[in-house]
mmCIF file of C-alpha atoms in Angstrom:
data_model
loop_
_atom_site.group_PDB
_atom_site.id
_atom_site.type_symbol
_atom_site.label_atom_id
_atom_site.label_comp_id
_atom_site.label_asym_id
_atom_site.label_seq_id
_atom_site.Cartn_x
_atom_site.Cartn_y
_atom_site.Cartn_z
ATOM 1 C CA MET A 1 0.049 0.018 0.043
ATOM 2 C CA SER A 2 1.366 3.411 -0.934
ATOM 3 C CA GLU A 3 1.826 6.223 1.530
ATOM 4 C CA ARG A 4 -0.945 8.046 -0.324
ATOM 5 C CA GLU A 5 -3.415 5.166 0.292
ATOM 6 C CA ARG A 6 -2.331 4.811 3.956
ATOM 7 C CA ARG A 7 -2.904 8.440 4.715
ATOM 8 C CA LYS A 8 -6.534 8.590 3.506
ATOM 9 C CA PRO A 9 -8.665 8.212 6.816
ATOM 10 C CA ASN A 10 -11.440 5.719 6.314
ATOM 11 C CA GLY A 11 -10.662 5.336 2.694
ATOM 12 C CA SER A 12 -11.537 9.054 2.041
ATOM 13 C CA SER A 13 -9.450 11.631 0.401
ATOM 14 C CA HIS A 14 -11.325 14.525 1.937
ATOM 15 C CA PRO A 15 -9.466 16.679 4.521
ATOM 16 C CA PRO A 16 -11.232 18.427 7.290
ATOM 17 C CA ALA A 17 -12.756 21.881 6.592
ATOM 18 C CA VAL A 18 -10.538 24.870 7.198
ATOM 19 C CA GLU A 19 -11.223 26.536 10.485
ATOM 20 C CA VAL A 20 -12.767 29.966 10.255
ATOM 21 C CA GLY A 21 -10.111 32.669 10.915
ATOM 22 C CA ASP A 22 -7.430 29.996 10.678
ATOM 23 C CA THR A 23 -5.265 31.761 8.067
ATOM 24 C CA ASN A 24 -4.780 35.116 6.520
ATOM 25 C CA VAL A 25 -3.547 33.579 3.257
ATOM 26 C CA HIS A 26 -5.711 34.887 0.341
ATOM 27 C CA ALA A 27 -8.077 32.178 -1.010
ATOM 28 C CA VAL A 28 -7.217 30.591 -4.402
ATOM 29 C CA PRO A 29 -10.294 30.306 -6.646
ATOM 30 C CA GLY A 30 -11.674 26.854 -6.521
ATOM 31 C CA LEU A 31 -9.877 25.802 -3.329
ATOM 32 C CA ALA A 32 -10.222 27.736 -0.103
ATOM 33 C CA SER A 33 -13.154 29.669 -1.697
ATOM 34 C CA GLY A 34 -15.580 26.904 -1.519
ATOM 35 C CA VAL A 35 -15.074 24.222 -4.169
ATOM 36 C CA SER A 36 -15.428 20.910 -2.503
ATOM 37 C CA LYS A 37 -12.829 18.094 -2.813
ATOM 38 C CA THR A 38 -15.664 15.929 -3.953
ATOM 39 C CA ALA A 39 -15.052 17.514 -7.438
ATOM 40 C CA VAL A 40 -11.839 15.458 -7.464
ATOM 41 C CA ALA A 41 -12.183 11.709 -8.370
ATOM 42 C CA THR A 42 -9.472 9.261 -7.573
ATOM 43 C CA PRO A 43 -9.565 6.035 -9.653
ATOM 44 C CA ALA A 44 -9.675 2.756 -7.863
ATOM 45 C CA ASN A 45 -7.235 1.388 -10.392
ATOM 46 C CA GLY A 46 -5.827 2.219 -13.779
ATOM 47 C CA PRO A 47 -3.214 4.909 -14.685
ATOM 48 C CA VAL A 48 -2.764 7.882 -12.370
ATOM 49 C CA VAL A 49 -2.013 10.009 -15.467
ATOM 50 C CA ARG A 50 -3.291 9.351 -18.968
ATOM 51 C CA LEU A 51 -2.763 11.463 -22.150
ATOM 52 C CA THR A 52 -4.621 10.252 -25.188
ATOM 53 C CA ASP A 53 -3.718 11.656 -28.626
ATOM 54 C CA VAL A 54 -2.964 15.071 -27.039
ATOM 55 C CA ARG A 55 -2.448 18.004 -29.342
ATOM 56 C CA LYS A 56 -1.584 21.551 -28.288
ATOM 57 C CA THR A 57 -1.371 24.439 -30.730
ATOM 58 C CA TYR A 58 -0.630 28.153 -30.156
ATOM 59 C CA ASP A 59 -1.388 31.143 -32.403
ATOM 60 C CA LEU A 60 1.898 33.111 -32.492
ATOM 61 C CA GLY A 61 1.496 34.950 -35.662
ATOM 62 C CA GLY A 62 0.917 31.515 -37.157
ATOM 63 C CA THR A 63 -0.089 28.185 -35.859
ATOM 64 C CA VAL A 64 2.649 26.473 -33.717
ATOM 65 C CA GLU A 65 2.031 22.818 -32.857
ATOM 66 C CA ALA A 66 3.803 22.246 -29.462
ATOM 67 C CA LEU A 67 2.341 18.618 -29.111
ATOM 68 C CA ALA A 68 1.239 16.579 -32.049
ATOM 69 C CA GLY A 69 -0.761 13.586 -30.967
ATOM 70 C CA VAL A 70 1.061 12.389 -27.768
ATOM 71 C CA SER A 71 -0.230 9.426 -25.755
ATOM 72 C CA LEU A 72 1.301 8.509 -22.411
ATOM 73 C CA SER A 73 0.090 6.604 -19.245
ATOM 74 C CA LEU A 74 1.727 6.731 -15.794
ATOM 75 C CA ALA A 75 0.945 3.824 -13.587
ATOM 76 C CA ASP A 76 0.394 4.391 -9.858
ATOM 77 C CA GLY A 77 3.772 4.565 -8.158
ATOM 78 C CA SER A 78 5.691 4.719 -11.408
ATOM 79 C CA TYR A 79 8.729 7.080 -12.021
ATOM 80 C CA THR A 80 9.019 8.418 -15.524
ATOM 81 C CA ALA A 81 11.500 10.882 -16.999
ATOM 82 C CA VAL A 82 10.853 12.954 -20.105
ATOM 83 C CA MET A 83 13.744 14.182 -22.144
ATOM 84 C CA GLY A 84 14.125 16.150 -25.429
ATOM 85 C CA PRO A 85 15.833 19.133 -26.847
ATOM 86 C CA SER A 86 14.557 22.676 -26.207
ATOM 87 C CA GLY A 87 11.250 23.297 -27.990
ATOM 88 C CA SER A 88 10.455 19.589 -28.167
ATOM 89 C CA GLY A 89 7.299 19.864 -26.073
ATOM 90 C CA LYS A 90 8.487 18.809 -22.665
ATOM 91 C CA SER A 91 7.358 21.911 -20.861
ATOM 92 C CA THR A 92 3.995 21.944 -22.673
ATOM 93 C CA LEU A 93 3.446 18.300 -21.656
ATOM 94 C CA LEU A 94 4.249 19.100 -18.078
ATOM 95 C CA ASN A 95 1.928 22.088 -18.087
ATOM 96 C CA LEU A 96 -0.924 20.068 -19.288
ATOM 97 C CA VAL A 97 -0.507 17.262 -16.789
ATOM 98 C CA GLY A 98 -0.202 20.008 -14.114
ATOM 99 C CA ALA A 99 -3.645 21.384 -14.986
ATOM 100 C CA LEU A 100 -1.832 24.752 -15.959
ATOM 101 C CA ASP A 101 -3.074 24.561 -19.521
ATOM 102 C CA THR A 102 -5.718 22.685 -21.490
ATOM 103 C CA PRO A 103 -5.198 20.602 -24.664
ATOM 104 C CA THR A 104 -6.346 21.767 -28.056
ATOM 105 C CA ASP A 105 -7.402 18.262 -28.792
ATOM 106 C CA GLY A 106 -7.268 14.812 -27.074
ATOM 107 C CA THR A 107 -7.653 14.144 -23.391
ATOM 108 C CA VAL A 108 -5.492 14.626 -20.296
ATOM 109 C CA GLU A 109 -6.662 12.730 -17.172
ATOM 110 C CA VAL A 110 -5.129 13.011 -13.717
ATOM 111 C CA ALA A 111 -6.495 10.849 -10.928
ATOM 112 C CA GLY A 112 -9.543 10.041 -12.985
ATOM 113 C CA ASN A 113 -10.320 13.695 -13.859
ATOM 114 C CA ASP A 114 -10.525 14.831 -17.395
ATOM 115 C CA LEU A 115 -8.684 18.191 -17.164
ATOM 116 C CA GLY A 116 -9.941 19.503 -20.467
ATOM 117 C CA ALA A 117 -13.616 18.995 -19.456
ATOM 118 C CA ALA A 118 -13.090 20.475 -15.951
ATOM 119 C CA THR A 119 -14.023 23.935 -15.006
ATOM 120 C CA ASP A 120 -11.316 26.456 -13.942
ATOM 121 C CA ASP A 121 -12.344 26.015 -10.295
ATOM 122 C CA GLU A 122 -12.197 22.140 -10.694
ATOM 123 C CA ARG A 123 -8.787 22.361 -12.212
ATOM 124 C CA ALA A 124 -7.646 24.536 -9.315
ATOM 125 C CA ALA A 125 -8.927 21.975 -6.881
ATOM 126 C CA ILE A 126 -7.136 19.256 -8.700
ATOM 127 C CA ARG A 127 -3.819 21.189 -8.760
ATOM 128 C CA GLY A 128 -4.166 21.727 -4.978
ATOM 129 C CA THR A 129 -4.939 18.222 -4.025
ATOM 130 C CA GLU A 130 -3.756 15.752 -6.691
ATOM 131 C CA ILE A 131 -0.600 17.369 -8.219
ATOM 132 C CA GLY A 132 2.689 18.346 -6.447
ATOM 133 C CA PHE A 133 5.134 20.709 -8.231
ATOM 134 C CA VAL A 134 8.869 20.905 -7.908
ATOM 135 C CA PHE A 135 10.343 23.747 -9.888
ATOM 136 C CA GLN A 136 13.904 24.541 -10.940
ATOM 137 C CA THR A 137 13.587 28.043 -9.288
ATOM 138 C CA PHE A 138 11.995 26.637 -5.990
ATOM 139 C CA ASN A 139 9.157 29.204 -5.961
ATOM 140 C CA LEU A 140 9.076 29.538 -2.153
ATOM 141 C CA LEU A 141 7.368 32.447 -0.317
ATOM 142 C CA PRO A 142 10.195 34.648 0.810
ATOM 143 C CA ARG A 143 8.581 36.010 4.001
ATOM 144 C CA SER A 144 7.381 32.599 5.187
ATOM 145 C CA ASP A 145 9.564 30.068 7.054
ATOM 146 C CA ALA A 146 10.030 26.477 5.949
ATOM 147 C CA VAL A 147 7.046 25.077 7.860
ATOM 148 C CA GLU A 148 4.695 27.719 6.436
ATOM 149 C CA ASN A 149 5.987 27.127 2.846
ATOM 150 C CA VAL A 150 5.486 23.362 3.159
ATOM 151 C CA ALA A 151 2.101 23.772 4.755
ATOM 152 C CA LEU A 152 0.759 26.198 2.123
ATOM 153 C CA PRO A 153 -0.913 23.570 -0.194
ATOM 154 C CA LEU A 154 -2.745 22.263 2.866
ATOM 155 C CA VAL A 155 -4.230 25.663 3.625
ATOM 156 C CA PHE A 156 -5.918 25.596 0.169
ATOM 157 C CA ALA A 157 -6.898 21.941 0.587
ATOM 158 C CA GLY A 158 -8.750 22.850 3.787
ATOM 159 C CA TRP A 159 -6.489 21.135 6.514
ATOM 160 C CA SER A 160 -6.767 22.552 10.016
ATOM 161 C CA ARG A 161 -3.812 24.538 11.457
ATOM 162 C CA GLU A 162 -2.822 21.710 13.692
ATOM 163 C CA ARG A 163 -2.685 19.043 10.981
ATOM 164 C CA ARG A 164 -0.942 21.433 8.631
ATOM 165 C CA HIS A 165 1.827 21.996 11.160
ATOM 166 C CA GLU A 166 2.120 18.325 11.997
ATOM 167 C CA ARG A 167 2.356 17.245 8.312
ATOM 168 C CA ALA A 168 4.876 19.988 7.492
ATOM 169 C CA THR A 169 7.035 19.216 10.426
ATOM 170 C CA GLU A 170 6.976 15.510 9.559
ATOM 171 C CA LEU A 171 8.015 16.144 5.966
ATOM 172 C CA LEU A 172 10.710 18.575 6.892
ATOM 173 C CA ASP A 173 12.211 15.916 9.242
ATOM 174 C CA ARG A 174 11.974 13.491 6.389
ATOM 175 C CA VAL A 175 14.048 15.710 4.117
ATOM 176 C CA GLY A 176 16.614 16.460 6.835
ATOM 177 C CA LEU A 177 15.543 19.976 7.625
ATOM 178 C CA GLY A 178 13.818 19.576 10.934
ATOM 179 C CA ASP A 179 16.298 21.913 12.540
ATOM 180 C CA ARG A 180 15.665 24.521 9.868
ATOM 181 C CA ARG A 181 11.896 24.556 9.997
ATOM 182 C CA HIS A 182 11.695 28.190 11.079
ATOM 183 C CA HIS A 183 14.261 29.519 8.666
ATOM 184 C CA ARG A 184 13.112 31.698 5.796
ATOM 185 C CA PRO A 185 14.332 30.878 2.266
ATOM 186 C CA THR A 186 17.004 33.611 2.429
ATOM 187 C CA GLN A 187 18.492 31.770 5.343
ATOM 188 C CA LEU A 188 18.733 28.541 3.438
ATOM 189 C CA SER A 189 21.143 27.292 0.785
ATOM 190 C CA GLY A 190 19.925 26.393 -2.726
ATOM 191 C CA GLY A 191 19.839 22.696 -1.895
ATOM 192 C CA GLN A 192 17.948 23.347 1.289
ATOM 193 C CA ARG A 193 15.405 25.421 -0.515
ATOM 194 C CA GLN A 194 14.862 22.679 -3.084
ATOM 195 C CA ARG A 195 14.339 20.167 -0.213
ATOM 196 C CA VAL A 196 11.646 22.467 1.171
ATOM 197 C CA ALA A 197 10.171 22.643 -2.212
ATOM 198 C CA ILE A 198 10.074 18.795 -2.426
ATOM 199 C CA ALA A 199 8.456 18.619 1.085
ATOM 200 C CA ARG A 200 5.843 21.114 -0.113
ATOM 201 C CA ALA A 201 5.132 19.075 -3.272
ATOM 202 C CA LEU A 202 4.491 16.016 -1.115
ATOM 203 C CA ALA A 203 2.479 17.734 1.592
ATOM 204 C CA PRO A 204 -1.053 16.993 0.231
ATOM 205 C CA ASP A 205 -0.214 13.365 -0.687
ATOM 206 C CA PRO A 206 -0.703 14.132 -4.426
ATOM 207 C CA ALA A 207 -1.480 11.581 -7.084
ATOM 208 C CA VAL A 208 1.603 12.671 -8.992
ATOM 209 C CA VAL A 209 4.624 14.896 -8.397
ATOM 210 C CA LEU A 210 5.840 16.925 -11.423
ATOM 211 C CA ALA A 211 9.516 17.777 -11.207
ATOM 212 C CA ASP A 212 10.788 20.368 -13.826
ATOM 213 C CA GLU A 213 14.607 20.349 -13.987
ATOM 214 C CA PRO A 214 14.823 20.014 -10.126
ATOM 215 C CA THR A 215 18.629 19.941 -10.162
ATOM 216 C CA GLY A 216 18.980 22.923 -12.537
ATOM 217 C CA ASN A 217 19.881 25.445 -9.838
ATOM 218 C CA VAL A 218 22.053 23.421 -7.496
ATOM 219 C CA ASP A 219 25.552 21.913 -7.621
ATOM 220 C CA THR A 220 26.262 18.296 -8.610
ATOM 221 C CA GLU A 221 26.472 16.966 -5.040
ATOM 222 C CA THR A 222 23.360 18.800 -3.885
ATOM 223 C CA GLY A 223 21.627 17.578 -7.057
ATOM 224 C CA ALA A 224 22.346 13.963 -6.011
ATOM 225 C CA GLY A 225 20.704 14.576 -2.710
ATOM 226 C CA VAL A 226 17.616 16.114 -4.423
ATOM 227 C CA MET A 227 17.332 12.961 -6.683
ATOM 228 C CA ASN A 228 17.703 10.734 -3.676
ATOM 229 C CA LEU A 229 14.651 12.405 -2.111
ATOM 230 C CA LEU A 230 12.618 12.004 -5.126
ATOM 231 C CA ALA A 231 13.595 8.349 -5.281
ATOM 232 C CA ALA A 232 12.651 7.965 -1.594
ATOM 233 C CA ALA A 233 9.267 9.473 -2.347
ATOM 234 C CA ASN A 234 8.738 7.149 -5.226
ATOM 235 C CA ASP A 235 9.657 4.127 -3.047
ATOM 236 C CA ARG A 236 6.897 5.249 -0.694
ATOM 237 C CA GLY A 237 4.460 4.962 -3.548
ATOM 238 C CA THR A 238 4.487 8.521 -4.992
ATOM 239 C CA THR A 239 4.104 8.660 -8.783
ATOM 240 C CA ILE A 240 6.740 11.008 -10.341
ATOM 241 C CA LEU A 241 7.008 12.664 -13.703
ATOM 242 C CA LEU A 242 10.418 14.326 -14.168
ATOM 243 C CA VAL A 243 11.482 16.656 -17.004
ATOM 244 C CA THR A 244 15.254 16.984 -17.542
ATOM 245 C CA HIS A 245 17.907 17.661 -20.085
ATOM 246 C CA SER A 246 20.335 15.384 -18.377
ATOM 247 C CA ARG A 247 20.597 11.722 -19.240
ATOM 248 C CA GLU A 248 22.297 11.132 -15.909
ATOM 249 C CA ILE A 249 19.442 12.562 -14.004
ATOM 250 C CA ALA A 250 16.812 10.836 -16.194
ATOM 251 C CA GLU A 251 18.341 7.408 -15.372
ATOM 252 C CA HIS A 252 17.071 7.701 -11.843
ATOM 253 C CA ALA A 253 13.599 6.884 -13.313
ATOM 254 C CA ASP A 254 12.036 3.569 -14.216
ATOM 255 C CA ARG A 255 11.726 4.586 -17.864
ATOM 256 C CA ILE A 256 12.743 7.442 -20.104
ATOM 257 C CA VAL A 257 10.293 8.980 -22.648
ATOM 258 C CA THR A 258 11.923 11.026 -25.422
ATOM 259 C CA VAL A 259 9.911 13.696 -27.178
ATOM 260 C CA ARG A 260 10.982 15.565 -30.295
ATOM 261 C CA ASP A 261 9.047 18.055 -32.446
ATOM 262 C CA GLY A 262 5.963 17.544 -30.253
ATOM 263 C CA ARG A 263 5.900 13.775 -30.818
ATOM 264 C CA ARG A 264 6.793 10.876 -28.549
ATOM 265 C CA GLU A 265 9.926 9.571 -30.226
ATOM 266 C CA SER A 266 10.946 6.638 -28.011
ATOM 267 C CA THR A 267 10.485 4.921 -24.682
ATOM 268 C CA GLU A 268 13.299 3.185 -22.788
ATOM 269 C CA GLU A 269 12.499 0.904 -19.923
ATOM 270 C CA LEU A 270 15.327 0.981 -17.226
ATOM 271 C CA GLY A 271 14.064 -1.698 -14.784
ATOM 272 C CA GLY A 272 13.786 0.487 -11.722
ATOM 273 C CA HIS A 273 15.856 2.880 -9.668
ATOM 274 C CA THR A 274 17.609 3.310 -6.328
ATOM 275 C CA ALA A 275 18.829 6.379 -4.642
ATOM 276 C CA THR A 276 22.008 6.162 -6.705
ATOM 277 C CA GLY A 277 20.432 5.404 -10.107
ATOM 278 C CA ALA A 278 19.497 1.831 -10.928
ATOM 279 C CA ARG A 279 18.018 -1.129 -9.337
ATOM 280 C CA ASP A 280 16.685 -4.555 -10.367
ATOM 281 C CA ALA A 281 12.957 -4.695 -11.056
#
């Protein structure tokens, strides 16, 4: 059983309602402002993420096809890396899976939800509860300490103050920053900030974590530590979709999908990972 399954009380994915006056964080449309988590469906089985013949075009003075009929499925607990040259469609794919954009054609499903058919509020709810993000640039709130940054998704998901603090502290301990939990981002190194970002991504027990060049702004040694944390999260049952330019980083995954010119060019099965890169299946 994955950590995600274990943490759902009584088989439910619904967190308790946020307490009145519990936070001064501004509400995000579709989350703290009243959209129920019941809008989010989690499949009993089947892929956690499924893209079916997905096309995405942009009008930039002419039609630009960023994705041209891509199909891809991510099984629960899998670890997939996406590689490709600049302009190949990697970022577009990640934005679609992350509910940050919608396809021009085809379907994108996350945790049983058709993102293209969802309303803006429903997509916001899905982003807040089913998708964790790890960015190259960390994207931490500069005036908030590590605990507050990690707990932020839980505010929007409706967790009580006590449960948020407990979960954030647990995750900071897990990533080795328990003694830095009250430090602000400016008081942390680049590697420590990325560890906070990983803890934040894991906070709501998402269906999938999307990691966009997570080692891009840290040195090699620190990058290895970041990849170890992602591997450990995957070992606990978290599904991971990683985008990277680095073959060495991609080899931490169970498989590598290469995209080129908006198309899925190849898939390479690696047989599993460990914290240092490869394991037997």
